[in-house]
XYZ file of C-alpha atoms in Angstrom:
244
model
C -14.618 20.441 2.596
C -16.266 18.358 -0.089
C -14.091 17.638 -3.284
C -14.720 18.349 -7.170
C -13.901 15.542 -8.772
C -12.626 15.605 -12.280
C -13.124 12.690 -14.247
C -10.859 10.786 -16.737
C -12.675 12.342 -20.077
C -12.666 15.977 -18.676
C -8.894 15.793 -18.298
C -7.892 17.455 -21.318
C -10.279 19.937 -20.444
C -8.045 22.865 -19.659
C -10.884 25.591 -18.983
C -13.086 22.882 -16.502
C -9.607 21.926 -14.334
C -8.636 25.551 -13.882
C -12.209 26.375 -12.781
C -12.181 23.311 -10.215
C -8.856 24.714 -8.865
C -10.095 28.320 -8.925
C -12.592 27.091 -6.563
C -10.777 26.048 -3.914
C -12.040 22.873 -3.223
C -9.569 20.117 -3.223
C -9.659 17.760 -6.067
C -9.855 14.065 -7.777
C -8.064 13.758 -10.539
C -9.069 10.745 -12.460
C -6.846 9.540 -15.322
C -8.143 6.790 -17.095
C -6.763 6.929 -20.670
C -4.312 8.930 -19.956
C -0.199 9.112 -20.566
C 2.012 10.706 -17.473
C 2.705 13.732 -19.921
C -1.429 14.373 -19.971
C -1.232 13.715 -16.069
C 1.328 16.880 -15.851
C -0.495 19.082 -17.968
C -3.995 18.723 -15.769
C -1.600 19.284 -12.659
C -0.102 22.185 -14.146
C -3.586 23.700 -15.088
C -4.681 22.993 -11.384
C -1.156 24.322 -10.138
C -1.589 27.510 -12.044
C -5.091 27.947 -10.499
C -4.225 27.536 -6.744
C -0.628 29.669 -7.398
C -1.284 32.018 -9.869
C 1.142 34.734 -9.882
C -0.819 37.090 -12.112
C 0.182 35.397 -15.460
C -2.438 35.299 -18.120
C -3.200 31.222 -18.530
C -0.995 28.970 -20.942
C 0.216 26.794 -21.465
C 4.258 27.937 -20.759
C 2.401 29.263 -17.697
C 0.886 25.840 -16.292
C 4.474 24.054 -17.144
C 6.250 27.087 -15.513
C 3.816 26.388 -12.444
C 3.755 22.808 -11.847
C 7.925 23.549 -11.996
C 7.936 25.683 -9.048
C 7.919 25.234 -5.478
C 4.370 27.342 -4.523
C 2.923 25.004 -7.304
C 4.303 21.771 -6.340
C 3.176 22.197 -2.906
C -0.138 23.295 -3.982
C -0.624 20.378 -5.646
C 0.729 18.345 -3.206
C -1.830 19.695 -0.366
C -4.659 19.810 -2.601
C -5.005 16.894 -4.847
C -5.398 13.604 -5.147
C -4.529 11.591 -8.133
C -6.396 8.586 -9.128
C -5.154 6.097 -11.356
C -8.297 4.709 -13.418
C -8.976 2.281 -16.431
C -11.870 3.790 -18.825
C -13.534 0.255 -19.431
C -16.915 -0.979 -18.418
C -15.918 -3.449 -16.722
C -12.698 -3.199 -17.005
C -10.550 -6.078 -18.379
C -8.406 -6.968 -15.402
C -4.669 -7.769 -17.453
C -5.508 -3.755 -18.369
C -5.963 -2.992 -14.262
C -2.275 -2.303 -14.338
C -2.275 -1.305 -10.248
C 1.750 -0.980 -10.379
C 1.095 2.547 -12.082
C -0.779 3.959 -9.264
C 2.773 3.780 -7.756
C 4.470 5.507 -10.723
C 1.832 8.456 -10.350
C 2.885 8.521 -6.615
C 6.541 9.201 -7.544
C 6.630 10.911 -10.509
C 4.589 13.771 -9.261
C 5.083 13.155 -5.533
C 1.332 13.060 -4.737
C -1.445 11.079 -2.710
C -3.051 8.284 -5.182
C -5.992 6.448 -5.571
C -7.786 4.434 -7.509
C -10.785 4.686 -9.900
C -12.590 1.078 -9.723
C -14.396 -0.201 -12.607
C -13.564 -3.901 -12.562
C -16.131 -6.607 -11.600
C -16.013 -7.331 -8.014
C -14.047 -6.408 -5.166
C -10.721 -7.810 -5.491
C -9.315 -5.485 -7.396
C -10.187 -2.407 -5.823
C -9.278 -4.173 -2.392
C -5.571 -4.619 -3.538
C -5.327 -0.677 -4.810
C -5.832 -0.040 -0.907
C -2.949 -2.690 0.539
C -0.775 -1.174 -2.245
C -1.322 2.397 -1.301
C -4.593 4.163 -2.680
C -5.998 6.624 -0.173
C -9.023 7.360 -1.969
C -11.344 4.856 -3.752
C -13.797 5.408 -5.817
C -16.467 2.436 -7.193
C -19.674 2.544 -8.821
C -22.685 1.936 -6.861
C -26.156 0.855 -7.918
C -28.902 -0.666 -6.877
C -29.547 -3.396 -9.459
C -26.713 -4.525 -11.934
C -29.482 -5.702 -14.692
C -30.481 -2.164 -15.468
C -29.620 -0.749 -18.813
C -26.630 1.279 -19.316
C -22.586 0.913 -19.234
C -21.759 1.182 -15.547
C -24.177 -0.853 -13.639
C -22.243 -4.776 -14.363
C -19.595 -3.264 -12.413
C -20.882 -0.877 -10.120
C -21.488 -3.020 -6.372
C -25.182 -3.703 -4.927
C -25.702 -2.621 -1.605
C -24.842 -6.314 -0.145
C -20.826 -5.833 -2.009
C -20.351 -2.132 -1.019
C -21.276 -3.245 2.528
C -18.385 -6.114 2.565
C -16.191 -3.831 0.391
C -16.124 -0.935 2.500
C -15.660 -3.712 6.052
C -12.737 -5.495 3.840
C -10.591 -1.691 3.678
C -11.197 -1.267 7.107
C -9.887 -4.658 7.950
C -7.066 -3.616 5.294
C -5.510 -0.229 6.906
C -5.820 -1.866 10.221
C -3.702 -4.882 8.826
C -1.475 -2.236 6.785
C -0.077 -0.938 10.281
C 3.028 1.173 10.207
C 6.339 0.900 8.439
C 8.201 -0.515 10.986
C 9.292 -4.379 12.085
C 9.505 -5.906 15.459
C 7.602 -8.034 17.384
C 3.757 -7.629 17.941
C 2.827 -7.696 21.528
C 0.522 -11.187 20.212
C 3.726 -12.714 19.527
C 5.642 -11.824 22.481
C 4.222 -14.543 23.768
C 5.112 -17.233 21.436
C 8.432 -16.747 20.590
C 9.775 -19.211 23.465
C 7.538 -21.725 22.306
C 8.053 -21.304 18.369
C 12.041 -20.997 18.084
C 14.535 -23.232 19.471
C 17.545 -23.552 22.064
C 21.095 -24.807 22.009
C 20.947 -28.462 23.876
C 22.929 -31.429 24.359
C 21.949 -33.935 21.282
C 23.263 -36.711 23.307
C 24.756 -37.017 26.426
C 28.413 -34.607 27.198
C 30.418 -35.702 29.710
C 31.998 -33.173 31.949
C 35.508 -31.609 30.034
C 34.603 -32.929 26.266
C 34.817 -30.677 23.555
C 31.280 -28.905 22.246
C 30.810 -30.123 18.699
C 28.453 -30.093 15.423
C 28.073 -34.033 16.911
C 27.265 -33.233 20.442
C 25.005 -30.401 19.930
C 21.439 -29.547 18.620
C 18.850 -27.472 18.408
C 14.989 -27.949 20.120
C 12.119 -25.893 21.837
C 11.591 -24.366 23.941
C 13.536 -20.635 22.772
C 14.322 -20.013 26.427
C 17.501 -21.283 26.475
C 21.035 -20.205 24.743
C 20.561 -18.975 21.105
C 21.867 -21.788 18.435
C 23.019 -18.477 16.697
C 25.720 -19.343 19.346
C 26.574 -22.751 18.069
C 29.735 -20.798 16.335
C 31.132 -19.625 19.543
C 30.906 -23.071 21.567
C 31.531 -25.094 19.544
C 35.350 -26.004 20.515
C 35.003 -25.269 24.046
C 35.226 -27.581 27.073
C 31.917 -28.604 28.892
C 31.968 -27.106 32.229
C 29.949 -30.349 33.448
C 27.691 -33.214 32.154
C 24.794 -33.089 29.840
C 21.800 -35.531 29.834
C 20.521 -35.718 26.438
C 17.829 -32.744 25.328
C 19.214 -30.708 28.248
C 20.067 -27.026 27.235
C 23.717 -25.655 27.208
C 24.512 -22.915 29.334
């Protein structure tokens, strides 16, 4: 189903928001100039409009919606909040990405980001921090007259922008850690072993003298140095050779 998107300057615009939710379509909410107190109102408007109980609209009525748990979860399935800086381009120490987090929590919804800085970069980190939705101008020559054409992307930078978030939710992966299956394969030749760092004759004591660490990993953990260290070796050690 395609989405009605509400942009930053409409979103004090109680009468347009509660017709975009009253249509059913799910929704961008843009919020470029905005405080997290003109955030909840628009929600509120849109939660009253997908979980009206009958109320006449107000405003008590959006608050008392976007407080309960029909309208919370309306919201939840049906929007998508985008955090946005109204500036053409936009000054990047005003890009402020950390808020798109704040947005996330505070009203427990999907975010995204609205892109008008120059360039990629920007709206490339908004995706490896979390945006599901991205929105950037497009045009087909930045020299025309008009605000948003210096930083909307030619055909040649939407190309490489939209290959660099693919290459970006691939790398994001999943919140888990443990080795990759690519590394499985290196991790005897990358760490190291317990060995001998001279040679041990058979029944002298294991010691921080005596012993080392050196590739290949395949041998007894140096994690273990702490639990040989004092015991008797069973036999002799040539230099380099690991400890069993």
């Amino acid at each position: 189903m395609r989405h009605v998107k509400i942009p930053s300057g409409e979103i004090t615009n109680g009468p347009l928001i509660l017709a975009a939710a009253r249509s059913g379509r799910p929704i961008f909410l843009s919020t470029g100039m905005s405080t997290l107190g003109e955030i909840e109102d628009a929600l509120g408007v849109i939660a009253f409009g997908l979980a009206a109980n009958g109320e006449s609209p107000s405003i008590g009525a959006f608050r008392r919606a976007i407080n309960s748990a029909e309208g919370i979860r309306a919201v939840q399935n049906n929007v998508v909040v985008l955090h946005c800086v109204t500036e053409y381009p936009a000054p990047l120490i005003d890009v402020n990405l950390k808020a798109m987090a704040v947005i996330g929590r505070r009203f427990s919804v999907e975010i995204g980001y609205s892109d008008h800085t120059l360039g990629t970069n920007v709206a490339l980190a908004a995706v490896a921090l979390g945006a599901r939705v991205l929105e950037k101008h497009f045009t087909l020559d930045k020299m025309q007259p008009g605000p948003d054409h210096r930083a909307s992307l030619e055909p040649v930078e939407l190309k490489a922008m939209v290959k660099g978030v693919r290459e970006i939710e691939i790398a994001l992966g999943k919140p888990e850690k443990g080795p990759t299956r690519s590394e499985l394969k290196n991790r005897s030749v990358a760490r190291k072993s317990l060995v001998a760092a001279g040679n041990i004759t058979a029944g002298e004591l294991y010691s921080n003298d005596n012993l080392g660490a050196k590739r290949p990993g395949n041998g007894l953990s140096p994690m273990q140095i702490w639990d040989v260290i004092g015991k008797t070796a069973p036999r002799n050690y040539a230099e380099d050779e690991p400890i069993e």
